[in-house]
Short mmCIF file of C-alpha atoms in Angstrom, two decimals:
data_model
loop_
_atom_site.label_atom_id
_atom_site.label_comp_id
_atom_site.label_asym_id
_atom_site.label_seq_id
_atom_site.Cartn_x
_atom_site.Cartn_y
_atom_site.Cartn_z
CA ASN A 140 -13.33 7.01 -0.65
CA THR A 141 -9.10 6.41 0.30
CA LEU A 142 -7.39 4.38 2.52
CA GLN A 143 -3.91 5.88 2.87
CA VAL A 144 -1.58 3.70 4.97
CA SER A 145 1.65 5.38 5.62
CA GLY A 146 4.55 4.61 7.95
CA PHE A 147 8.59 5.08 8.58
CA THR A 148 11.08 2.83 9.38
CA ALA A 149 12.67 3.08 13.40
CA SER A 150 15.78 4.99 11.57
CA SER A 151 12.88 7.51 9.75
CA ASP A 152 15.05 7.76 6.63
CA THR A 153 12.39 5.52 4.21
CA SER A 154 8.41 5.36 4.19
CA PHE A 155 6.15 3.07 3.12
CA GLN A 156 2.28 3.96 1.70
CA ILE A 157 -0.25 1.63 0.22
CA ALA A 158 -3.41 3.82 -0.96
CA VAL A 159 -6.31 2.11 -2.09
CA ASN A 160 -9.87 3.52 -3.30
CA PHE A 161 -12.43 2.01 -2.50
CA PRO A 162 -16.25 1.77 -4.57
CA THR A 163 -18.17 3.23 -1.71
CA PRO A 164 -17.57 5.55 1.74
CA VAL A 165 -17.12 2.22 3.74
CA ILE A 166 -13.76 0.23 4.04
CA THR A 167 -14.70 -3.01 2.19
CA PRO A 168 -12.30 -6.25 2.89
CA GLY A 169 -11.54 -7.58 -0.52
CA THR A 170 -8.72 -7.59 -2.89
CA TYR A 171 -7.20 -4.39 -4.59
CA THR A 172 -4.43 -4.27 -7.34
CA THR A 173 -2.42 -1.31 -8.26
CA GLY A 174 -2.99 1.09 -10.72
CA PHE A 175 -5.13 4.13 -11.62
CA THR A 176 -5.89 5.13 -8.35
CA ASN A 177 -4.09 2.66 -5.46
CA ILE A 178 -0.64 2.65 -4.77
CA PHE A 179 2.22 1.02 -3.50
CA SER A 180 5.61 2.96 -2.71
CA PHE A 181 8.68 2.46 -0.42
CA VAL A 182 10.58 5.54 -0.60
CA SER A 183 14.20 6.91 0.89
CA ILE A 184 13.47 10.00 2.46
CA THR A 185 16.85 11.42 0.70
CA ASN A 186 16.90 9.25 -2.35
CA GLY A 187 13.19 9.11 -3.83
CA ILE A 188 11.86 5.86 -4.64
CA ILE A 189 13.37 2.55 -3.60
CA TYR A 190 10.17 0.29 -5.13
CA HIS A 191 6.62 1.53 -6.82
CA ALA A 192 3.82 -0.02 -8.02
CA ASP A 193 0.74 2.18 -9.37
CA ALA A 194 -0.86 3.49 -12.99
CA SER A 195 2.90 3.66 -14.51
CA THR A 196 4.79 0.45 -13.72
CA GLY A 197 2.00 -1.37 -16.42
CA THR A 198 2.33 -5.18 -15.97
CA ASP A 199 4.58 -4.81 -12.24
CA VAL A 200 1.33 -4.86 -10.08
CA VAL A 201 1.07 -5.14 -6.32
CA THR A 202 -1.97 -6.63 -4.71
CA ILE A 203 -3.62 -5.21 -1.48
CA GLU A 204 -5.65 -7.88 0.06
CA ILE A 205 -8.04 -5.82 2.98
CA THR A 206 -8.36 -8.97 5.51
CA GLY A 207 -10.46 -6.97 7.75
CA TYR A 208 -11.88 -3.94 9.38
CA ASP A 209 -13.70 -3.17 12.59
CA ASP A 210 -15.65 -0.24 13.04
CA VAL A 211 -15.89 0.00 16.31
CA THR A 212 -11.95 -0.01 17.12
CA LYS A 213 -11.22 1.20 14.21
CA VAL A 214 -8.66 -1.30 13.27
CA VAL A 215 -7.46 -2.26 9.13
CA THR A 216 -5.65 -5.12 8.46
CA GLY A 217 -4.06 -6.05 5.21
CA SER A 218 -1.50 -7.80 3.23
CA PHE A 219 0.49 -6.96 -0.11
CA SER A 220 2.23 -8.84 -2.57
CA GLY A 221 3.14 -8.81 -6.16
CA THR A 222 5.49 -7.14 -8.20
CA ALA A 223 6.96 -3.59 -8.11
CA GLN A 224 9.60 -1.44 -9.71
CA ASP A 225 13.00 -0.51 -8.85
CA ALA A 226 13.92 3.33 -9.44
CA SER A 227 15.86 2.28 -12.86
CA GLY A 228 12.24 0.39 -13.59
CA ASN A 229 13.45 -3.03 -12.89
CA SER A 230 10.92 -5.43 -11.61
CA VAL A 231 11.22 -6.51 -7.96
CA PRO A 232 9.02 -8.97 -6.19
CA ILE A 233 7.05 -7.45 -3.20
CA THR A 234 6.37 -10.96 -0.56
CA LYS A 235 4.83 -11.07 2.85
CA GLY A 236 3.86 -7.70 3.31
CA ALA A 237 1.49 -7.24 6.31
CA PHE A 238 0.01 -4.15 7.90
CA LYS A 239 -2.50 -3.08 10.88
CA THR A 240 -3.02 0.28 11.78
CA VAL A 241 -6.15 2.23 13.53
CA VAL A 242 -7.75 4.52 10.61
CA ASN A 243 -8.30 8.51 11.85
#
């Protein structure tokens, strides 16, 4: 029941990841927040966490909006924004994030 979106920047030195757990095995458009099982992270391959929001970040929450899913083409689209934490635990704004990917 988990959608995991992962990717690398063009230089391959950082990776991006979102994980959304759905209540059923169907990818369901809607609004999901980071916390117990939903996560947002942006990580340096060599230095670790740059930004993250998950069960450990308390009131720093990223909202993930699944805006569409086509079960024929397997394309899922969405956006994300909110507040995450940097590696030192400071709150940082996350704005205008978007993704479009094919589900394997």
